[in-house]
Coordinates of C-alpha atoms and ligand atoms in Angstrom, one line a residue:
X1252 CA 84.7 119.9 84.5
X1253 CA 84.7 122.8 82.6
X1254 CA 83.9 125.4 85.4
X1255 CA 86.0 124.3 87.9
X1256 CA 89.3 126.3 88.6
X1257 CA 92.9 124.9 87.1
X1258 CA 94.5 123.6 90.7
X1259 CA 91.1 121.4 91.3
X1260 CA 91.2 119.1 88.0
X1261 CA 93.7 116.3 87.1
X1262 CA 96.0 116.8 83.9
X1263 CA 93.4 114.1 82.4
X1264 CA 90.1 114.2 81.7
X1265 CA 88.5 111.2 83.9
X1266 CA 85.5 111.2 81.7
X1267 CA 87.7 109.1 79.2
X1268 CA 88.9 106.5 81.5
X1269 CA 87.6 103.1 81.3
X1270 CA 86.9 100.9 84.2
X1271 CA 89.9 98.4 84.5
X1272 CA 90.6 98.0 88.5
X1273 CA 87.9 97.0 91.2
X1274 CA 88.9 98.2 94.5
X1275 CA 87.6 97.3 98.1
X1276 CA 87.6 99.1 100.9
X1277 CA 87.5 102.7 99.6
X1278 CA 88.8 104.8 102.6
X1279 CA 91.4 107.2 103.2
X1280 CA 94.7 104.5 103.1
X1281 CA 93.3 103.3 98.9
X1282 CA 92.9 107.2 98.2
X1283 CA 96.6 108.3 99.2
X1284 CA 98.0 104.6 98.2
X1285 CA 97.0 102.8 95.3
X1286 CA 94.3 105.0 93.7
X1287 CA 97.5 107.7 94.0
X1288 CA 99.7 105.5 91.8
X1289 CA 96.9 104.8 89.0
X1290 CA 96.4 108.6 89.4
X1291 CA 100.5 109.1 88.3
X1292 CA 99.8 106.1 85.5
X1293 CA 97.2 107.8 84.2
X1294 CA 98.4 111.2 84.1
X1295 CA 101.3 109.6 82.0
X1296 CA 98.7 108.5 78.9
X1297 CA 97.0 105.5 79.8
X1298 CA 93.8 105.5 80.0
X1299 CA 92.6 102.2 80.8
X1300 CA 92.3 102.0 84.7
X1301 CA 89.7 103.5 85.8
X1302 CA 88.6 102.2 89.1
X1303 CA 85.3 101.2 90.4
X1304 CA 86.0 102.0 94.5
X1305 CA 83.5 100.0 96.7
X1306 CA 83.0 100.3 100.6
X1307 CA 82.0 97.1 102.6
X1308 CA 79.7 99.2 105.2
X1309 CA 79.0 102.2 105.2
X1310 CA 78.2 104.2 101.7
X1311 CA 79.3 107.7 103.6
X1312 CA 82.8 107.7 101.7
X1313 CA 81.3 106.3 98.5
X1314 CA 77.9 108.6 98.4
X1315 CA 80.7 111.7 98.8
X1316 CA 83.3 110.6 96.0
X1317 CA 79.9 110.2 93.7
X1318 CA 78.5 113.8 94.6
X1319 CA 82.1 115.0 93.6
X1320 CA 81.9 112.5 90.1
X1321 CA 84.7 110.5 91.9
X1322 CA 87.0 113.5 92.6
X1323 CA 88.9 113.7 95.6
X1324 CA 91.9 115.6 96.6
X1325 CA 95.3 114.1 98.1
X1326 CA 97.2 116.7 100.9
X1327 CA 100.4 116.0 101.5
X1328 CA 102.4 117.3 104.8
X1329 CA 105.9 117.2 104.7
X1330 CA 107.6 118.0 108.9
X1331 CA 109.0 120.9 107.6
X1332 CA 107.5 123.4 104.7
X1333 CA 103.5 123.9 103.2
X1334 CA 101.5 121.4 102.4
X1335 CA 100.5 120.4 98.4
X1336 CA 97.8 119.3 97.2
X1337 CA 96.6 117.2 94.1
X1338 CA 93.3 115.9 92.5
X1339 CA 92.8 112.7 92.1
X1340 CA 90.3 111.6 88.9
X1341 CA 90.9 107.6 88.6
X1342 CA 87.4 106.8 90.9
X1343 CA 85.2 106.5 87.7
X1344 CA 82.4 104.2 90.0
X1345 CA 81.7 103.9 93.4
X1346 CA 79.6 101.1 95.1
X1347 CA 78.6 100.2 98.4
X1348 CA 78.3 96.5 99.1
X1349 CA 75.8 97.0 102.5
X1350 CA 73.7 98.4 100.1
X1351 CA 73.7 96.6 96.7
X1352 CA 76.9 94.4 96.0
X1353 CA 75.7 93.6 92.6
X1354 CA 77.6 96.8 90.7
X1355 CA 80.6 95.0 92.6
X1356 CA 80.3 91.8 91.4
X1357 CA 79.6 93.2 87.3
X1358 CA 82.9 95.1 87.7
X1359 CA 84.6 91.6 88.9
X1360 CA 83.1 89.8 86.2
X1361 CA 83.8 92.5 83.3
X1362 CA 86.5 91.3 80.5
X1363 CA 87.9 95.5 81.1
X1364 CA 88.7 94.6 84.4
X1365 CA 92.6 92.8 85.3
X1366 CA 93.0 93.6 89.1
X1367 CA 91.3 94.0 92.0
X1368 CA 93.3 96.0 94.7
X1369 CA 92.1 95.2 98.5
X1370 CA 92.1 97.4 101.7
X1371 CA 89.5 96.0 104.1
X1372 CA 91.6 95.8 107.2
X1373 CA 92.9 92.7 109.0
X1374 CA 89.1 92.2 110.5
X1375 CA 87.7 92.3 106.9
X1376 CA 89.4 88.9 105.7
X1377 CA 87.4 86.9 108.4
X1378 CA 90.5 85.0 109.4
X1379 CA 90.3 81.7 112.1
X1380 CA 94.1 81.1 111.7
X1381 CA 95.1 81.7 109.1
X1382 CA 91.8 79.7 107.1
X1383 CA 88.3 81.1 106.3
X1384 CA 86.3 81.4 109.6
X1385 CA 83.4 79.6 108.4
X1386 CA 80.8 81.4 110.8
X1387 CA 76.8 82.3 109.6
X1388 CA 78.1 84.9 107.3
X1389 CA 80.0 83.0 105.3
X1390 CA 77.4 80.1 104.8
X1391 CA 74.7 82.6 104.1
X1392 CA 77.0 84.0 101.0
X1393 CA 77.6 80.3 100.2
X1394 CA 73.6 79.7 100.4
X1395 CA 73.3 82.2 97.6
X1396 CA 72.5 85.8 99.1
X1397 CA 74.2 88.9 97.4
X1398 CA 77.7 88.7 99.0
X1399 CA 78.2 90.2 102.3
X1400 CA 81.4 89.7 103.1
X1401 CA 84.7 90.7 100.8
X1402 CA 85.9 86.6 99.9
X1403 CA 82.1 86.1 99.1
X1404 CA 81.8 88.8 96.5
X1405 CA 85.6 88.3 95.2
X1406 CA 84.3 84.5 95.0
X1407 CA 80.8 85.5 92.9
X1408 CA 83.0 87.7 90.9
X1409 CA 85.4 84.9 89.9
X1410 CA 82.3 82.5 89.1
X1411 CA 81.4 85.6 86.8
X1412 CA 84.3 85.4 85.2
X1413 CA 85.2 81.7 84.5
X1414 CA 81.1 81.0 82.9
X1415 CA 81.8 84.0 80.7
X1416 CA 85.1 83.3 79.6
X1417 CA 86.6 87.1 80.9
X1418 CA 90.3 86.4 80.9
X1419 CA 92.3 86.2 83.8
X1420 CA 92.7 88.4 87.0
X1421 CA 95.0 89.5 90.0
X1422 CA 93.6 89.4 93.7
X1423 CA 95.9 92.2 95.2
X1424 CA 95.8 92.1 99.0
X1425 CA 96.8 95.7 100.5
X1426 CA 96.5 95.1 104.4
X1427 CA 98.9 94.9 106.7
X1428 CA 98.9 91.1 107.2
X1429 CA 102.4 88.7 106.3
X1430 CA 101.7 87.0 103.0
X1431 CA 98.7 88.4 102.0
X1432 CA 98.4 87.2 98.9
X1433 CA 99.0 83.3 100.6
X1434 CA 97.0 83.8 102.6
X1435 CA 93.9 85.4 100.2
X1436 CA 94.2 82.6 98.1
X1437 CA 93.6 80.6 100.7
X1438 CA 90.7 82.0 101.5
X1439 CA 89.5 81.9 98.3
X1440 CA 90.1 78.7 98.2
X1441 CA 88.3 77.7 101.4
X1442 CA 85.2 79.6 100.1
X1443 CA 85.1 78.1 96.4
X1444 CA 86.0 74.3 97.8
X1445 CA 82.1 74.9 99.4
X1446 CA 80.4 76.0 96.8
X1447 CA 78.0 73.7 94.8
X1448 CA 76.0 73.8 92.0
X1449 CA 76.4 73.6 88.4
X1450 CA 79.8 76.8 88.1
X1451 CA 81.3 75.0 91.1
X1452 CA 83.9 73.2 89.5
X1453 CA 84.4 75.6 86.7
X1454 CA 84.9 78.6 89.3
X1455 CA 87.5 76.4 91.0
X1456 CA 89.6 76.0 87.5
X1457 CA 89.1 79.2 86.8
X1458 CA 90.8 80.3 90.1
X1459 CA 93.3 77.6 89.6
X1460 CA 94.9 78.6 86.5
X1461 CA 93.5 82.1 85.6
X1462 CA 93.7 84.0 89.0
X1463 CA 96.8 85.2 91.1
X1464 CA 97.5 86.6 94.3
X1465 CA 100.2 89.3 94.4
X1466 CA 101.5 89.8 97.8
X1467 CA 102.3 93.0 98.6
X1468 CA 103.8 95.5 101.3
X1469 CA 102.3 99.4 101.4
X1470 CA 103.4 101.8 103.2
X1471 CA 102.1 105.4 103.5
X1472 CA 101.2 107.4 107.0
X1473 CA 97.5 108.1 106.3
X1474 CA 95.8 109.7 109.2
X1475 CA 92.0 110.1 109.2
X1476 CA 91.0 113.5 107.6
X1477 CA 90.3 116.5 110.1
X1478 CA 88.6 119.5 109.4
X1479 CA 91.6 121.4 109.8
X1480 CA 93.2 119.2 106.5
X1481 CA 89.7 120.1 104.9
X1482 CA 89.9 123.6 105.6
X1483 CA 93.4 123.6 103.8
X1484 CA 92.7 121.4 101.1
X1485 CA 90.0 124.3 100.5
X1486 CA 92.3 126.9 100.5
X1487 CA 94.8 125.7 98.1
X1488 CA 92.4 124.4 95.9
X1489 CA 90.0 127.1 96.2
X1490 CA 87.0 124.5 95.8
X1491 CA 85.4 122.3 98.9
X1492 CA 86.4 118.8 98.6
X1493 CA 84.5 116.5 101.6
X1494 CA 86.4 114.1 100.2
X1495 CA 90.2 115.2 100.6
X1496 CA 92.7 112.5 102.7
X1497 CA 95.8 113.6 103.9
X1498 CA 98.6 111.9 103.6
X1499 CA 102.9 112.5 104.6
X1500 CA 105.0 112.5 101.2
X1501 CA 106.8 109.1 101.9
X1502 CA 105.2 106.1 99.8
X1503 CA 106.3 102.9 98.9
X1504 CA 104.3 99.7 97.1
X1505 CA 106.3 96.3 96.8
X1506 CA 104.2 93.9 94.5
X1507 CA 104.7 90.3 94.3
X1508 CA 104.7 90.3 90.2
X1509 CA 102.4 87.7 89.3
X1510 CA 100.2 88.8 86.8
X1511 CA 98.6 86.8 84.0
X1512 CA 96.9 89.3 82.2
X1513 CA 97.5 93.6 81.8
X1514 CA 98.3 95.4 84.9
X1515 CA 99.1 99.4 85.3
X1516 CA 102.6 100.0 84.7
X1517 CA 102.6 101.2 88.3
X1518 CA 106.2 101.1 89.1
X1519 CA 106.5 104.3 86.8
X1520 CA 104.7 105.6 90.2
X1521 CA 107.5 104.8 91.5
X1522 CA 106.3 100.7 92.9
X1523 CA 108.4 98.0 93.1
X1524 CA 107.7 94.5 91.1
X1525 CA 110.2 92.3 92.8
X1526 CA 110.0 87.9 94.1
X1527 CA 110.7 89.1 97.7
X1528 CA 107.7 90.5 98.7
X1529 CA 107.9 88.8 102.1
X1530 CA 110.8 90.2 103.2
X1531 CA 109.9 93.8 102.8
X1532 CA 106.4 92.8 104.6
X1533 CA 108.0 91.6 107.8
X1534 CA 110.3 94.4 107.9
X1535 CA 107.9 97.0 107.5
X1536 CA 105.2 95.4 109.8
X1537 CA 107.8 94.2 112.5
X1538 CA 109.7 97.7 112.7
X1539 CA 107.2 100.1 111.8
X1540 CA 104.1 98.7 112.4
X1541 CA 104.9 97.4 115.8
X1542 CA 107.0 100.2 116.4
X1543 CA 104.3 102.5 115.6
X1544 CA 101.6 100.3 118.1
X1545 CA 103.9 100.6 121.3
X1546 CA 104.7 104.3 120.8
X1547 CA 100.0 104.5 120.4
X1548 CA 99.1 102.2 123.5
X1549 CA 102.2 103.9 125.6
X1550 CA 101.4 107.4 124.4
X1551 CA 97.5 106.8 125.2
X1552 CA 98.1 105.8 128.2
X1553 CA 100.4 108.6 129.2
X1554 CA 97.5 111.2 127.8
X1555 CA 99.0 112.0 124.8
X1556 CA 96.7 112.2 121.8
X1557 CA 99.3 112.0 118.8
X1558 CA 102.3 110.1 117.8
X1559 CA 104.6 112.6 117.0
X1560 CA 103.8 113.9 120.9
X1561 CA 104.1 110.5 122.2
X1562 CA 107.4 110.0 120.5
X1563 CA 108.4 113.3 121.6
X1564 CA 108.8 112.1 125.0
X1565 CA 112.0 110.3 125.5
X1566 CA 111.1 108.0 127.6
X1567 CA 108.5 106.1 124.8
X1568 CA 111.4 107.1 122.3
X1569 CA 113.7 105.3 124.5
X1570 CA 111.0 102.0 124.6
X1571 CA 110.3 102.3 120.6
X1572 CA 114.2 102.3 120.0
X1573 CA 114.8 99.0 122.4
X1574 CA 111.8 97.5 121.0
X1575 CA 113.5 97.7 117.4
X1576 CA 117.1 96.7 118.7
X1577 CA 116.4 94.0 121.1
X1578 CA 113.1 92.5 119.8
X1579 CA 112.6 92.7 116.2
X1580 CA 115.8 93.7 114.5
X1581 CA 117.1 90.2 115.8
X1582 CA 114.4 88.3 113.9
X1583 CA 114.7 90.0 110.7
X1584 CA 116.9 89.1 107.2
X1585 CA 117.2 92.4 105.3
X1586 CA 115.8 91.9 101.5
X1587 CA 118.1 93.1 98.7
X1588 CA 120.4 94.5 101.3
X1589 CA 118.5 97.0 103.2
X1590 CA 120.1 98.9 105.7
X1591 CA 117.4 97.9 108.7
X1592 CA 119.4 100.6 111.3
X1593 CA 119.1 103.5 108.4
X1594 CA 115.0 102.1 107.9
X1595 CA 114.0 101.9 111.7
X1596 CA 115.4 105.7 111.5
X1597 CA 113.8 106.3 108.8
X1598 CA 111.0 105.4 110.2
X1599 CA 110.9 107.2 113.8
X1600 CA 111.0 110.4 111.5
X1601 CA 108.8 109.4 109.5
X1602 CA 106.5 108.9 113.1
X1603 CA 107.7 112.6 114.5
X1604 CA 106.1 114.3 111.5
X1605 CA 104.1 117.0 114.1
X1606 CA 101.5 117.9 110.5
X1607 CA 100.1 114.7 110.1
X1608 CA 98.3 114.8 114.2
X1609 CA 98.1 111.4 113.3
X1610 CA 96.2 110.0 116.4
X1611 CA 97.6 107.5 119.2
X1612 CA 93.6 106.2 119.2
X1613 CA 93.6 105.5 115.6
X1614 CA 97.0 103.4 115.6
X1615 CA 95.6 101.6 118.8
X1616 CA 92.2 100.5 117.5
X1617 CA 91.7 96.7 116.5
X1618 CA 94.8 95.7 118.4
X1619 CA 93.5 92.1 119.0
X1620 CA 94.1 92.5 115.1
X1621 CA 97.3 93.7 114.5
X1622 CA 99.1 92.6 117.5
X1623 CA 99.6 88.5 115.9
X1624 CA 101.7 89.8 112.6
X1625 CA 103.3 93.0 114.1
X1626 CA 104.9 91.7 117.4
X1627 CA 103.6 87.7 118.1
X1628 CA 105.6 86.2 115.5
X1629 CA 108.7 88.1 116.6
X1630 CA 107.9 87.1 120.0
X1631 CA 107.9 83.5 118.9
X1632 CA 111.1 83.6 117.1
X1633 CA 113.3 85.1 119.7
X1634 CA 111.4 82.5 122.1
X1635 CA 112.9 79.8 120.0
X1636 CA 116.1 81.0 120.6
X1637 CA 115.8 81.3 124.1
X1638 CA 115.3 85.5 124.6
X1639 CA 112.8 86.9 126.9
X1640 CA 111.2 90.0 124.0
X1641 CA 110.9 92.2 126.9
X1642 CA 109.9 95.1 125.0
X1643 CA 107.4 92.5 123.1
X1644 CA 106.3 91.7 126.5
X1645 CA 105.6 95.6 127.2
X1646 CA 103.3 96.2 124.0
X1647 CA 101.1 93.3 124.8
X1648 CA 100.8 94.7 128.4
X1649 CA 100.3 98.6 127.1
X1650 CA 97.8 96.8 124.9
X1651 CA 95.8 95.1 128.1
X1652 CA 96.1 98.8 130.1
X1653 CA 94.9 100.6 126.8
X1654 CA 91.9 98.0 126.6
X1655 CA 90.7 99.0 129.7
X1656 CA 89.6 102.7 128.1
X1657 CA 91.6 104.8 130.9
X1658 CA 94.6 106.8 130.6
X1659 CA 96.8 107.5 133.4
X1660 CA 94.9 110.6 134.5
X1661 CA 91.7 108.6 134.7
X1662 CA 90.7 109.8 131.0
X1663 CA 88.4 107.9 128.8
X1664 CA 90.5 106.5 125.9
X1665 CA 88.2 105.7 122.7
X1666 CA 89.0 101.7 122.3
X1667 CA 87.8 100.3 119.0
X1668 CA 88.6 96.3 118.5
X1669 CA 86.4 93.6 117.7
X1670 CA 87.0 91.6 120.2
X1671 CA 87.3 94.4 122.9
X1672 CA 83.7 92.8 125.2
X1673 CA 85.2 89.6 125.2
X1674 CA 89.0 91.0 126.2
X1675 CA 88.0 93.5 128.6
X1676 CA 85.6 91.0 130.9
X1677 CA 89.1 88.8 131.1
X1678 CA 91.1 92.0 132.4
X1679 CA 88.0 93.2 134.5
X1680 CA 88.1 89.5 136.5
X1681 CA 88.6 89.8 140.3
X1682 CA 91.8 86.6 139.7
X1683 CA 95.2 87.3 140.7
X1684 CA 97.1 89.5 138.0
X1685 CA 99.3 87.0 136.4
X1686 CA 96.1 84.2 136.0
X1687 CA 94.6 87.5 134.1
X1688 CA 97.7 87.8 131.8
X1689 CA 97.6 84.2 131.2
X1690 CA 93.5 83.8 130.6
X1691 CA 94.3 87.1 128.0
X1692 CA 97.3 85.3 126.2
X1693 CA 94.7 82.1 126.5
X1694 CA 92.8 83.7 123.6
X1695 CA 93.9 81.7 120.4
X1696 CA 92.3 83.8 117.9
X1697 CA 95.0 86.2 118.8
X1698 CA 97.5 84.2 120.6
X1699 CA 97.6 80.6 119.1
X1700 CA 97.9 78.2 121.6
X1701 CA 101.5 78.4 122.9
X1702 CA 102.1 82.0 124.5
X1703 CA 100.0 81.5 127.7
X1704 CA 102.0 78.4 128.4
X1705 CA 105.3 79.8 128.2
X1706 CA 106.0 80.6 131.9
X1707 CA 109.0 83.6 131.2
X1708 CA 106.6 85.3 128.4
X1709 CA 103.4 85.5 131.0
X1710 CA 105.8 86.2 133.6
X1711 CA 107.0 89.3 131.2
X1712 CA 103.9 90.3 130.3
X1713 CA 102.8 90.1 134.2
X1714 CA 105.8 91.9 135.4
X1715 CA 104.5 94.8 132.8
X1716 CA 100.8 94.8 133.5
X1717 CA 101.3 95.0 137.2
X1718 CA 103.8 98.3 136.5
X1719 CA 101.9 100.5 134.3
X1720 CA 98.6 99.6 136.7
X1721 CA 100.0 100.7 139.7
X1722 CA 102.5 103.3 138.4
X1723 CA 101.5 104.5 134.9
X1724 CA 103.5 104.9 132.1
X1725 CA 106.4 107.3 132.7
X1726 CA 107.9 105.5 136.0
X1727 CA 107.6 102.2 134.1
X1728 CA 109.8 103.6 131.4
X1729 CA 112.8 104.1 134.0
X1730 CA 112.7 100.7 133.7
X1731 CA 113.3 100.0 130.2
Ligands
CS2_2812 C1 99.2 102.1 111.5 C2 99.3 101.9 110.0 O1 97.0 102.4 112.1 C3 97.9 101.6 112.2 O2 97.9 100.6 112.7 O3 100.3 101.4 112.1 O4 98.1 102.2 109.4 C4 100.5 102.6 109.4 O5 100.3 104.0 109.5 C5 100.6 102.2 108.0 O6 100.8 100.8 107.9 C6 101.9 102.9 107.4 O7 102.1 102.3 106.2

């Protein structure tokens, strides 16, 4: 550490940090979220949360942060004014579990370590509604192999820890889904109830009494790094970093506080240990995140390739402003008495930031995804009250259209979703438009079994569709 210059070093030295935090899914979001706040906890004295970071994939992220002994740097990018910067020195290990999960599950099983912070992204929980989807994967990490997937090595790390007596642990979900932690646990659960052999019945106590699962809402703007935020990173910090993220300034972490052991004192980062987790999680994914989907699939398809430039056009401003005052400001309680008008607004600025170049493609990938907690569980609720979402009804459509990988000009769009082959033939079929729409809301792993039978929501959906395929984007927005 010695030679590098002053603005590229933490005010601690991470050399004495012990490992006390496992964290998986090591991307850009854990690097300007959590890893940020154990970066503030740290810098105030304490020294015991070091984190091991893991990937699930790919060791590209993990073999750069252990070139650079774990040291990254944050950018921040306020709308207005230069950019800061900030080196981050909590990473103390990295692992990849594609390549060896076993550094993962000693980490999970060490007596050091009290929490285990989670961003793998809605696909990485394996979810069948809302249960463990109990496919090939999962019974080959219950037959034994080194764990594959993130409940399997969680699950081997919690067997580790009940036959050696390590003390208890906190499961921390960090992905946009409502009620994370419920529904970790559940998978947990689902996992450990199959296991056999001799720990079986020990891991399952173990996870009964000495394991919790915080819920937890985050919220940061993290756009994927660009070589331009390299290039300034570089500058301010007059060393390369291949590992810098950039992030905008506003952060927030609610945590569900249920620990049973120690736990970073991270609200003096500024986090929030409250009981009413789920409140702030439906706000935040019902008017930002499902804000922040429309203004993607309608500013994709209109050819624009950011948010702020999507949102810059009134007419998707216009959409995103009904969508949060007809469809999901209706369904929503405010927790501890949160102004929802003041947040939504809060929010759209947040969105207009033009420094982040925060891309419409990245906010649109994995839709099949993110659709079912942002926007489908509104839908439902103002259903039940008799209300046609109609701006619901829009983003599932803009959804469809953006599935099909062509903007309005003819353009390619870069679609990313799991279950894009199987979506895309439905769309692609030579049946009238609304059987289409229906055979797409048919899908139950993202639509349950109720939205393709209600007539006025396929008719909505329809009535969209057919608009933005025969007119594009802007002359289905006079209609709004
Ligand atoms: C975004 C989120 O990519 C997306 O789907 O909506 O990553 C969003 O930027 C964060 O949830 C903000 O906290």
């Amino acid at each position: 550490m010695g030679a590098v210059p002053e603005p590229a070093r933490p005010g601690y030295d991470p050399r004495d940090l012990q490992v006390g935090l496992v964290h998986l899914g090591a991307g850009a979001f854990f690097r300007a979220h959590q890893a940020w706040y154990t970066h503030q906890v740290t810098s105030g004295g304490d020294h015991t949360w070091g984190v091991l970071a893991s990937s699930q994939r790919s060791p590209a992220v993990t073999d750069r942060l252990a070139a650079q002994d774990g040291l990254y740097s944050l950018l921040v990018r306020p709308t207005h004014g230069p950019p800061s910067v900030g080196v981050v020195g909590v990473i103390r290990r990295t692992a990849c579990a594609a390549v060896d999960p076993q550094p993962i599950i000693d980490a999970l099983t060490s007596p050091d370590v009290h929490a285990v912070t989670l961003t793998v992204t809605e696909k990485g929980y394996r979810l069948d509604g809302g249960r463990l989807r109990l496919d090939g994967e999962i019974d080959a990490d219950l037959a034994g192999r080194p764990p594959e997937t993130v409940v399997g090595q969680l699950v081997r790390g919690l067997q580790g820890r009940a036959v050696h007596g390590a003390g208890p642990i906190a499961l921390i979900s960090c992905d946009n889904l409502s009620d994370n932690g419920v529904v970790l646990s559940r998978l947990v659960r689902d996992f450990a109830e199959r296991l056999s052999g001799p720990d079986a019945e020990v891991t399952r106590e173990y996870i009964e009494r000495q394991t919790t699962f915080p819920s937890t809402m985050v919220d940061r703007i993290v756009p994927a790094t660009a070589d331009a935020d390299r290039a300034e990173a570089h500058r301010l910090l007059t060393v390369r970093d291949d590992a810098a993220v950039v992030a905008e300034p506003f952060t927030q972490w609610v945590i569900s506080d249920e620990f049973l052991g120690p736990r970073p004192a991270w609200e003096k980062a500024g986090a929030t240990l409250t009981t009413d987790v789920a409140g702030y999680e439906r706000v935040k994914l019902r008017l930002l995140n499902a804000t922040h989907s429309l203004i993607a699939y309608l500013g994709a398809l209109a050819g624009y390739r950011t948010i702020a430039d999507a949102l810059a056009d009134p007419l998707i401003e216009r959409a995103a402003r009904t969508l949060i005052e007809q469809d999901t400001i209706p369904t929503l309680t405010a927790p501890d008495g949160l102004d929802l008008a003041a947040y939504s607004e809060d929010v759209l600025s947040r969105f207009a930031n033009p420094a982040l170049g925060h891309r419409t493609a990245q906010v649109g990938m994995d839709g099949s995804q993110k659709l079912p907690q942002r926007i489908l569980s509104a839908v439902r609720e103002r259903r039940s009250t008799g209300a046609v979402p109609r701006i619901g009804a829009l983003l599932v459509a803009a959804w469809m259209r953006f599935l099909l990988g062509r903007d309005d000009q003819g353009g390619t769009l870069e679609v990313s979703d799991p279950m894009a082959g199987r979506l895309v033939q439905l769309l692609d079929s030579a049946v009238p438009t609304r059987e289409t729409v229906r055979n797409v809301l048919a899908v139950r792993e993202v639509f349950c079994d109720d939205l393709a039978h209600d007539d006025q929501f396929v008719d909505a959906v329809t009535y969209w569709y057919t608009a933005l395929r025969d007119h594009g984007v802007a002359p289905t927005l006079q209609g709004v």
